[in-house]
Coordinates of C-alpha atoms in Angstrom, one line a residue:
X1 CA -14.9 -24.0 -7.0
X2 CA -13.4 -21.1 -5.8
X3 CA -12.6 -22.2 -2.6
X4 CA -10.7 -25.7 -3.6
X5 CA -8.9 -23.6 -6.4
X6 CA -7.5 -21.0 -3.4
X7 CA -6.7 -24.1 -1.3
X8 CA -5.2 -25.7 -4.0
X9 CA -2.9 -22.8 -4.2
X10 CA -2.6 -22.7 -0.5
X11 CA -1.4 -26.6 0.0
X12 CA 1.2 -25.8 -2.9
X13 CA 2.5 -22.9 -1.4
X14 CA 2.4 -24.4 1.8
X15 CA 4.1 -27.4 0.4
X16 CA 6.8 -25.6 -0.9
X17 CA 7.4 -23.6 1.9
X18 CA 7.9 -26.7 4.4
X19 CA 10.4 -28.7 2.2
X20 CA 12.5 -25.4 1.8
X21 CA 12.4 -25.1 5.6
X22 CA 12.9 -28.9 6.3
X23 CA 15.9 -28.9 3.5
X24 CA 17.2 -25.7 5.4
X25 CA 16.5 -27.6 8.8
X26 CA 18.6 -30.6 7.0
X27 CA 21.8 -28.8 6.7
X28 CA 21.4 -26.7 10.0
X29 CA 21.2 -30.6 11.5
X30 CA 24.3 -31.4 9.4
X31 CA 26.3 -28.4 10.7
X32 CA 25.7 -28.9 14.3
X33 CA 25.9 -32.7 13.9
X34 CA 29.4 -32.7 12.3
X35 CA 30.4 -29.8 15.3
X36 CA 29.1 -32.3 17.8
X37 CA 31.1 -34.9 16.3
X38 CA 34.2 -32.8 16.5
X39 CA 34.0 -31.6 19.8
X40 CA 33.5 -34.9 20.9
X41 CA 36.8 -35.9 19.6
X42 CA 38.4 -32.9 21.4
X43 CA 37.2 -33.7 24.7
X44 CA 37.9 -37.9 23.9
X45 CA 41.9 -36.7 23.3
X46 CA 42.6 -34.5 25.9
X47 CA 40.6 -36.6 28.4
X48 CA 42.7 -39.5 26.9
X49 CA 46.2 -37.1 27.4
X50 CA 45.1 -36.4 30.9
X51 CA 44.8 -40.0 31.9
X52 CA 47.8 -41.3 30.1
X53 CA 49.7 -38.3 31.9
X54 CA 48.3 -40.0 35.4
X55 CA 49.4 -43.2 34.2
X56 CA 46.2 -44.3 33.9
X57 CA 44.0 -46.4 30.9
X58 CA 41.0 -44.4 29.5
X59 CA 38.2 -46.6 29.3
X60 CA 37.4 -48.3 26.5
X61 CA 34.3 -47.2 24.2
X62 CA 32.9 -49.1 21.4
X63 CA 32.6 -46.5 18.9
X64 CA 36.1 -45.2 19.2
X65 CA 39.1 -46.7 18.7
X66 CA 42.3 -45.3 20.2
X67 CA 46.4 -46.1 19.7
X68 CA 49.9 -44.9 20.8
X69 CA 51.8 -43.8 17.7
X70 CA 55.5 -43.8 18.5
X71 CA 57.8 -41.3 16.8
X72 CA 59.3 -43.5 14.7
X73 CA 56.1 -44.9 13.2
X74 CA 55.2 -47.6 15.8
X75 CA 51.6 -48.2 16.2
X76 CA 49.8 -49.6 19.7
X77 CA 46.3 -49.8 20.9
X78 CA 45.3 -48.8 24.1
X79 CA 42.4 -51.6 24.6
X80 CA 43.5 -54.8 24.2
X81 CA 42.3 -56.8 21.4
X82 CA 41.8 -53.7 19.7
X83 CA 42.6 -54.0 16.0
X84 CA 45.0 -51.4 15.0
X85 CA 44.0 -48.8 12.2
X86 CA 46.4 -47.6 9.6
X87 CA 47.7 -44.1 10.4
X88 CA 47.7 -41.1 8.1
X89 CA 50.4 -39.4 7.4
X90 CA 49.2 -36.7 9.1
X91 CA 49.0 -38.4 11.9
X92 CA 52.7 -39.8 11.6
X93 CA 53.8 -36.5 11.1
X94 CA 52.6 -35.2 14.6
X95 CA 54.1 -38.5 16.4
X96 CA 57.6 -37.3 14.7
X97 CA 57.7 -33.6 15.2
X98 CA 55.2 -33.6 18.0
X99 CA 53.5 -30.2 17.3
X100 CA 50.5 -29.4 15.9
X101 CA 47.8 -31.7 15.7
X102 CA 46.1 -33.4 12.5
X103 CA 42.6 -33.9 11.7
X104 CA 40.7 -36.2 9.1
X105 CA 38.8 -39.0 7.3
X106 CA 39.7 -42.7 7.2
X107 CA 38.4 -45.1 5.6
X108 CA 39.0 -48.9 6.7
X109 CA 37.3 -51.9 5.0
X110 CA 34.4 -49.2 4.2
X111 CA 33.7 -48.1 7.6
X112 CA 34.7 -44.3 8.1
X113 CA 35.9 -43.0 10.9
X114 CA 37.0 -39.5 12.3
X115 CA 40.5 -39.3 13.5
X116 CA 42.1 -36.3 15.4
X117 CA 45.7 -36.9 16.6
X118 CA 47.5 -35.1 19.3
X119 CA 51.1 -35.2 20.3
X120 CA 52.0 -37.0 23.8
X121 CA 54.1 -34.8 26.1
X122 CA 56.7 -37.2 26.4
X123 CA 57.1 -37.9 22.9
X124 CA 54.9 -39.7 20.1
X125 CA 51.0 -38.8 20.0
X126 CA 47.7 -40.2 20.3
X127 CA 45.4 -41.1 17.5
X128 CA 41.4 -40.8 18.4
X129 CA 39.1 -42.5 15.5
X130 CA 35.8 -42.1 16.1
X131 CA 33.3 -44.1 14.1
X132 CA 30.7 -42.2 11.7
X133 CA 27.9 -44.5 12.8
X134 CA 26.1 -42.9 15.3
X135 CA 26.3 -39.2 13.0
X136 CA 25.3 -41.3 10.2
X137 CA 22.2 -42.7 12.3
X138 CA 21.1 -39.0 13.2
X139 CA 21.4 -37.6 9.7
X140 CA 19.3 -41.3 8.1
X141 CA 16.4 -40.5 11.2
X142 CA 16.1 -37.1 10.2
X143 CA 15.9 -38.1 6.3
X144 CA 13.1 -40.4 7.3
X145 CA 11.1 -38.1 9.2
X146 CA 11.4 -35.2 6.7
X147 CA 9.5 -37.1 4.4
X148 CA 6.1 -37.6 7.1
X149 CA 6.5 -34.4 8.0
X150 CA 6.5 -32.8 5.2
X151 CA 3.0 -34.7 4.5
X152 CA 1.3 -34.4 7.7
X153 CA 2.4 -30.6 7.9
X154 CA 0.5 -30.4 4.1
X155 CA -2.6 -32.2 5.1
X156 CA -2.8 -30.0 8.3
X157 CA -2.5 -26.8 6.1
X158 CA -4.9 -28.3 3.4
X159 CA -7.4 -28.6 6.3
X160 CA -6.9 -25.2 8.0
X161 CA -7.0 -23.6 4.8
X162 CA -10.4 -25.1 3.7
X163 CA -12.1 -24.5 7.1
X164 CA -10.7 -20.5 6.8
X165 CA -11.8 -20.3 3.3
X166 CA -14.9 -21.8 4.6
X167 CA -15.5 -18.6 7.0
X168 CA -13.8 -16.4 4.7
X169 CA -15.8 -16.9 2.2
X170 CA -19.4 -17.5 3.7
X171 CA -19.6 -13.4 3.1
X172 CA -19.0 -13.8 -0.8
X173 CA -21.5 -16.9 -1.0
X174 CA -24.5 -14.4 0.9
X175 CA -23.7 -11.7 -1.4
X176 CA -23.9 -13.9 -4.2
X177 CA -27.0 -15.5 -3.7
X178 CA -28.2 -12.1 -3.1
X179 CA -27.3 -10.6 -6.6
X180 CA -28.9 -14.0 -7.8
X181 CA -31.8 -13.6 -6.5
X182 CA -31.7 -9.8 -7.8
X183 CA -30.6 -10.9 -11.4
X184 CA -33.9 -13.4 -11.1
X185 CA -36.5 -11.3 -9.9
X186 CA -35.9 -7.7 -10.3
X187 CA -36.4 -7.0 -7.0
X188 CA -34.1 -3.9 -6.2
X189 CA -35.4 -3.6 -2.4
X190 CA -33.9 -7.2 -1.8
X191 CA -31.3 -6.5 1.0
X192 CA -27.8 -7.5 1.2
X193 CA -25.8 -9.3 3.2
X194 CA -24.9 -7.1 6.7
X195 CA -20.9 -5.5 5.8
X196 CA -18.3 -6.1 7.9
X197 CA -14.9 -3.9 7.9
X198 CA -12.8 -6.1 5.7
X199 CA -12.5 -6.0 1.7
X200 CA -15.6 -8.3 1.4
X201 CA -17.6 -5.8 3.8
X202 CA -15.9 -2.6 1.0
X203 CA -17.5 -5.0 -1.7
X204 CA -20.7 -5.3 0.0
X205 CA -21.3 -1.7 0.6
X206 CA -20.2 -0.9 -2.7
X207 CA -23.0 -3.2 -4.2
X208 CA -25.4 -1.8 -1.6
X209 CA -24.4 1.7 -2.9
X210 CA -24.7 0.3 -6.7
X211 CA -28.7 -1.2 -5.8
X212 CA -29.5 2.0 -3.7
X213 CA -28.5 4.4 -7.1
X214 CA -30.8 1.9 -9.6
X215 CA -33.6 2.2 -6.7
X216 CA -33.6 6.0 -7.0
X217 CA -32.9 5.7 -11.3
X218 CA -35.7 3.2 -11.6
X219 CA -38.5 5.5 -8.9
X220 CA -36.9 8.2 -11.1
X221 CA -37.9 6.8 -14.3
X222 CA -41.1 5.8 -13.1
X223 CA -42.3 9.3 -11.8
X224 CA -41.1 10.6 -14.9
X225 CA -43.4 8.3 -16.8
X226 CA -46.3 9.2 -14.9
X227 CA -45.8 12.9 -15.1
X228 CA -45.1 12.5 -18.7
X229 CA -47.9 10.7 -19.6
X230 CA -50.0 13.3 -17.2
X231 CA -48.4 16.1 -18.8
X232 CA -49.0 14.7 -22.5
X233 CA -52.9 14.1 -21.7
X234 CA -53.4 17.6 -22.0
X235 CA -52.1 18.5 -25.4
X236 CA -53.2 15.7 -26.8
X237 CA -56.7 16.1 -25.7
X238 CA -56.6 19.3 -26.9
X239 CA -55.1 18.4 -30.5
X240 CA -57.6 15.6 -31.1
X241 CA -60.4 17.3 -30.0
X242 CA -59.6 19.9 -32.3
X243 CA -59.1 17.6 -34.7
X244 CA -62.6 15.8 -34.6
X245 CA -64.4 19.3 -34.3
X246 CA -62.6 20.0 -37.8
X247 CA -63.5 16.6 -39.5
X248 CA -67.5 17.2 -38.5
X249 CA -67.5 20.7 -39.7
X250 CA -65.8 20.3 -42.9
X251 CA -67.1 22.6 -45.5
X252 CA -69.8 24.3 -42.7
X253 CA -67.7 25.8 -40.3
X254 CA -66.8 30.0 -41.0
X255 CA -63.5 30.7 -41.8
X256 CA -62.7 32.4 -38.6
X257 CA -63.7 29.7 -36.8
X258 CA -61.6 27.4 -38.8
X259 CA -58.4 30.1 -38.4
X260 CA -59.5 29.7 -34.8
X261 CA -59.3 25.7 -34.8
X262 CA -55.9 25.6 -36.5
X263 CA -53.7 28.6 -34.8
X264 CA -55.1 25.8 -31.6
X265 CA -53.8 22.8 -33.7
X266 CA -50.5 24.5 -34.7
X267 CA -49.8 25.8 -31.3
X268 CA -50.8 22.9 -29.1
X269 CA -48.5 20.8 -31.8
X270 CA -45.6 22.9 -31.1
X271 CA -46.0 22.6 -26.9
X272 CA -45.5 18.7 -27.8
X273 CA -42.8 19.1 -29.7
X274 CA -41.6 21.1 -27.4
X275 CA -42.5 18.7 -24.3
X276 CA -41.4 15.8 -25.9
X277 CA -38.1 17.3 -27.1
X278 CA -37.4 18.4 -23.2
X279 CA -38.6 15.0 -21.9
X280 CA -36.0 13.4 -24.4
X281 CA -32.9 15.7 -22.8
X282 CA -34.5 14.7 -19.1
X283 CA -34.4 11.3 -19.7
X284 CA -31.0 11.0 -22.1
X285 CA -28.6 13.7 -20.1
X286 CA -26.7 13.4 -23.7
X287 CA -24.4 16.0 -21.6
X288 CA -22.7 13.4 -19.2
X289 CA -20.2 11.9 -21.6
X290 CA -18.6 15.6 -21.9
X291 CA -15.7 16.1 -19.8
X292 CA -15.4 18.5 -16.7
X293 CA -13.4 21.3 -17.4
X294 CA -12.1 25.1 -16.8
X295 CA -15.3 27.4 -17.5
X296 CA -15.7 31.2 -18.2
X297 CA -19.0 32.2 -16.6
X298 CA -19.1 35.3 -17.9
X299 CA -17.8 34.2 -21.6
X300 CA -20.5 32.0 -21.4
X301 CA -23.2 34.6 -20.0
X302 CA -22.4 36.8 -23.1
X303 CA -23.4 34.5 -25.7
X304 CA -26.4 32.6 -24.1
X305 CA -27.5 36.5 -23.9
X306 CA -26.8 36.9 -27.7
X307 CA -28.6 33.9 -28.9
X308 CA -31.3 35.0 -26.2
X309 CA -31.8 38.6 -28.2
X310 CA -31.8 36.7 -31.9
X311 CA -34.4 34.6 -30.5
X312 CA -36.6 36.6 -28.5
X313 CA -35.7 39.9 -29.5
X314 CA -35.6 41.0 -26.2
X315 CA -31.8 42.2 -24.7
X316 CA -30.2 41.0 -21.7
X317 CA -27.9 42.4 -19.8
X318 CA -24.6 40.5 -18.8
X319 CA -22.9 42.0 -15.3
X320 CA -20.0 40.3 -13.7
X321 CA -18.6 41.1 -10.1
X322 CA -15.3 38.3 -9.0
X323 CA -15.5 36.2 -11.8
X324 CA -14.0 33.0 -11.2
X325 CA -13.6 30.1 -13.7
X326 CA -15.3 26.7 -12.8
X327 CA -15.2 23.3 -13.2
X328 CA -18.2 21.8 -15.4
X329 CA -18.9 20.5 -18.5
X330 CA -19.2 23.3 -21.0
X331 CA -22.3 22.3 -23.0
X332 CA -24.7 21.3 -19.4
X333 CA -23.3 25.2 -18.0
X334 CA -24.8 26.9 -21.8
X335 CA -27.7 24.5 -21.3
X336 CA -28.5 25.9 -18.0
X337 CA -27.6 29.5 -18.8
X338 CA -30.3 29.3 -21.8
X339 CA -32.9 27.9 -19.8
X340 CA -32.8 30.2 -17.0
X341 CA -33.0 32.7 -19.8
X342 CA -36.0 31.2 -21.6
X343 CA -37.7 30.9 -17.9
X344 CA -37.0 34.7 -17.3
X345 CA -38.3 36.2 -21.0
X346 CA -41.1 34.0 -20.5
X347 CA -42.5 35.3 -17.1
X348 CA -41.3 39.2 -17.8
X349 CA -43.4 41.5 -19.5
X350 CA -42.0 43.2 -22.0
X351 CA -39.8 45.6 -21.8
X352 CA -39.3 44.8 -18.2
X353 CA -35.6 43.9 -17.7
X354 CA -33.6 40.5 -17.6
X355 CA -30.3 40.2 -16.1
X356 CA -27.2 38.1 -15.9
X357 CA -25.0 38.3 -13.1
X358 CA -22.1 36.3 -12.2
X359 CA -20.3 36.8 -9.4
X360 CA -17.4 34.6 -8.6
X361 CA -18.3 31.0 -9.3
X362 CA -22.1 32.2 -8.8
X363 CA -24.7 33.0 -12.0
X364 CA -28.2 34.4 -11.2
X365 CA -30.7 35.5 -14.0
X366 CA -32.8 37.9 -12.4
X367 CA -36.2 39.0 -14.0
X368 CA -39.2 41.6 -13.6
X369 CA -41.9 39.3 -13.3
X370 CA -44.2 38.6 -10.9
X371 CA -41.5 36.2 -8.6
X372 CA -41.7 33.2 -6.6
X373 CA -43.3 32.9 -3.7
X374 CA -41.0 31.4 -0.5
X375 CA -43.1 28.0 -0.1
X376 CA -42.6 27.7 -3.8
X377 CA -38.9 28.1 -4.4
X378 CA -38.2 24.6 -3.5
X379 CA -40.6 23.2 -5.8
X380 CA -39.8 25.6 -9.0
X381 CA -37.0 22.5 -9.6
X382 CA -39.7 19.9 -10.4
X383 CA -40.8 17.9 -13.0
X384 CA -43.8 19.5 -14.5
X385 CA -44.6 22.2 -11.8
X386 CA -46.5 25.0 -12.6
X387 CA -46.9 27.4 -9.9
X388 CA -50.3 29.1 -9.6
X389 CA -49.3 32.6 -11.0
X390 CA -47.8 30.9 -14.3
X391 CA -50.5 28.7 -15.0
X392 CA -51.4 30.6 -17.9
X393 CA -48.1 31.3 -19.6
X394 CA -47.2 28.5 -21.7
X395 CA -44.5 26.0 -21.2
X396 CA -43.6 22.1 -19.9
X397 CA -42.3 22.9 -16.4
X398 CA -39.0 21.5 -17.2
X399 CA -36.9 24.1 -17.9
X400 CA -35.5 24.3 -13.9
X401 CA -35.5 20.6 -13.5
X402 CA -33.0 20.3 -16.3
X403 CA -31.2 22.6 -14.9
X404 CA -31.2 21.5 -11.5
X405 CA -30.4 18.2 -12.5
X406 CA -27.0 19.0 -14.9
X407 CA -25.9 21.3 -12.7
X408 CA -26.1 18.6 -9.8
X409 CA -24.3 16.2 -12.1
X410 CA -21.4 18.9 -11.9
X411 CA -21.7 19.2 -7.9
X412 CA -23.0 22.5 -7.8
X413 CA -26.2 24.1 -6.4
X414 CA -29.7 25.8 -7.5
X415 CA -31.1 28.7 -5.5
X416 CA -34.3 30.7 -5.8
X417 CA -34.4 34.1 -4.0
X418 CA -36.2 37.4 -5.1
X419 CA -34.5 40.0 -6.9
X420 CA -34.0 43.9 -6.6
X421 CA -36.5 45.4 -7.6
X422 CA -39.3 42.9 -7.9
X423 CA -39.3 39.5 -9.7
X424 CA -37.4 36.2 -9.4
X425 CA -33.2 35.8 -9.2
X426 CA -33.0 32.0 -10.1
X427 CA -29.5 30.5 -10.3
X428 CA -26.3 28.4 -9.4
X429 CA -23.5 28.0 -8.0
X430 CA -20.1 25.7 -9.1
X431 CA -17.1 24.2 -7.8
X432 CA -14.8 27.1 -8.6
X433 CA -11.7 25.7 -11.0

């Protein structure tokens, strides 16, 4: 459909285009036709003046008729049996004076004719009518061509545009039947179409860039299904077993024991709601409708450290070397700023102490706990890892991979390294504003 509406508009244009040219072509022919004709005339008189001067009779032609105009009005033709043609006044003008010379139309018994008349050195002039016939014959052959030509030059257009549109758009037809098939099976490791370098091969590698992100959204999901599902397992076991142990006992269990069985409820309960509610802002980044815009590292470094001490009850200090604003969305850089800090409270005894530094487009929380080993730094961003020195300290494993991933929505960096001192320095960096 495509391809006979684009050769549809093709043939039109095409159309168009060749009866403008063949009506410009028209009058071009006109022009030099009508300069032909008059330059013939030129050379007939003068050739005509020359003989007469030698005393000699210029051939007769058919097309032409020729006569002596005397200056008192007499008119003779040169061939006999010639009939003569009534002159102008133009004409009788130059046979009188003899000067100038007078061209124009006649029309005799409705035959036109070209006249041009020149004076006669000895007095009188010549009158030269040509007959319009053979101009008129040029002009009606072109007329009748136009027509054929303007149709076979159509057809011929019609048929080199449906054979181009034929190999220009064999491309869009693979890479159709590819995103069928796609749309049909679900198949996201169906492969396009090989891209060329023109707009269809941009289009192509656009949807190949399009199938490659849903590949890596959908492996995404599913890993974070299965670690989700592992990480709930846990818990849950925990919870119900608790439970059930609870139900049997009723009424027979001591009270310690039943203290014991529901401080496990209550805090088991809260890691879910606290796993589920982080699984939530992994899966729905409810940050990515915000806006990128100028951020004050340090502004925000003070109050993630306020909200840190109201919650905790442990301080944090804020320290700030080159502070430069950044561009980020404010709400993922206070997500990321809390998180850190949760992470670094969490693994820090007390009373040890946690820092915040920023320095230029750079924020690093730095803790005093036990660090992170070098073959673990890389994997501290993970889903759900626990490294073997925090096994015991509760918590989901998500806090880093959230951060890692908003702060890779904003184009920045994570980065582990060990701090001064002892413990871990966990951070990132953004595009400075």
């Amino acid at each position: 459909m495509l391809r006979a509406k684009i050769t549809l508009v093709v043939v039109a244009a095409a159309a168009l285009a060749i009866t403008l040219a063949a009506a410009i072509s028209y009058r071009n022919v006109s022009d030099v036709v009508a300069e032909q004709f008059d330059r013939a005339l030129d050379d007939r008189a003068a050739t005509v003046v020359a003989l007469l001067g030698a005393s000699r009779t210029p051939p007769a032609r058919p097309d032409t008729t020729e006569q002596l105009i005397g200056a008192e009005g007499s008119v003779r033709p040169l061939a006999p049996g010639r009939a003569t043609l009534p002159p102008p006044e133009s004409a009788l003008r130059v046979a009188r004076t003899g000067r100038g010379a007078a061209r124009q139309d006649l029309t005799v018994d409705g035959a036109e004719y070209g006249v041009l008349t020149t004076p006669l050195p000895g007095g009188g002039a010549v009158m030269i009518a040509q007959h319009y016939a053979g101009a008129e014959r040029i002009d009606h052959a072109f007329l009748w061509r136009i027509p054929w030509t303007t149709v076979a030059a159509t057809a011929l257009s019609a048929l080199l545009s449906w054979l181009a549109l034929d190999r220009v758009l064999r491309p869009v037809r693979r890479l159709a039947r590819a995103t069928r098939t796609i749309t049909t099976t679900q198949d996201l490791t169906t492969r396009l179409p090989p891209a060329g370098r023109d707009e269809i091969g941009q289009l192509t590698r656009s949807f190949d860039a399009m199938l490659t992100a849903l590949r890596r959204s959908r492996a995404q999901q599913q890993r974070l299904v299965q670690d989700a599902s592992h990480e709930l397992r846990t818990p849950l076991t925990s919870v119900r077993g608790s439970a059930e142990l609870l139900q049997r006992g009723r009424g027979r269990l001591a009270p310690e024991d039943e203290e014991k069985i529901l401080t496990t409820l209550v805090t088991e309960a809260a890691a879910l709601d606290a796993l589920v509610h982080e699984l939530v802002d992994l899966a729905t980044d409810r940050t990515t409708e915000e806006e990128q815009t100028e951020v004050d590292l340090h502004a925000v470094a003070e109050e993630a450290a306020e909200r840190c001490a109201r919650r905790t009850g442990r301080a944090v200090t804020v320290t700030a070397a080159a502070a430069v604003p950044v561009r980020a969305r404010p709400r993922a850089v206070r997500r990321c700023v809390d998180n850190l800090l949760s992470n670094a409270v969490k693994f820090s005894p007390e009373g040890a102490p946690v820092t915040v530094h920023i320095e230029g487009p750079r924020l690093c929380v730095r803790d005093g706990g036990p660090g992170i080993a070098p073959h673990e730094r890389e994997a501290v961003f993970d889903r759900f890892y626990r490294g073997p020195r925090t096994q015991a300290v509760p918590g989901s494993g998500l806090g880093l991979a959230i951060v890692h991933d908003l702060v890779a929505a904003d184009d920045g960096e994570v980065f582990v390294d060990a701090a001064p001192g002892g413990g871990a320095e966990v951070g990132f960096r953004l595009r400075p504003h």
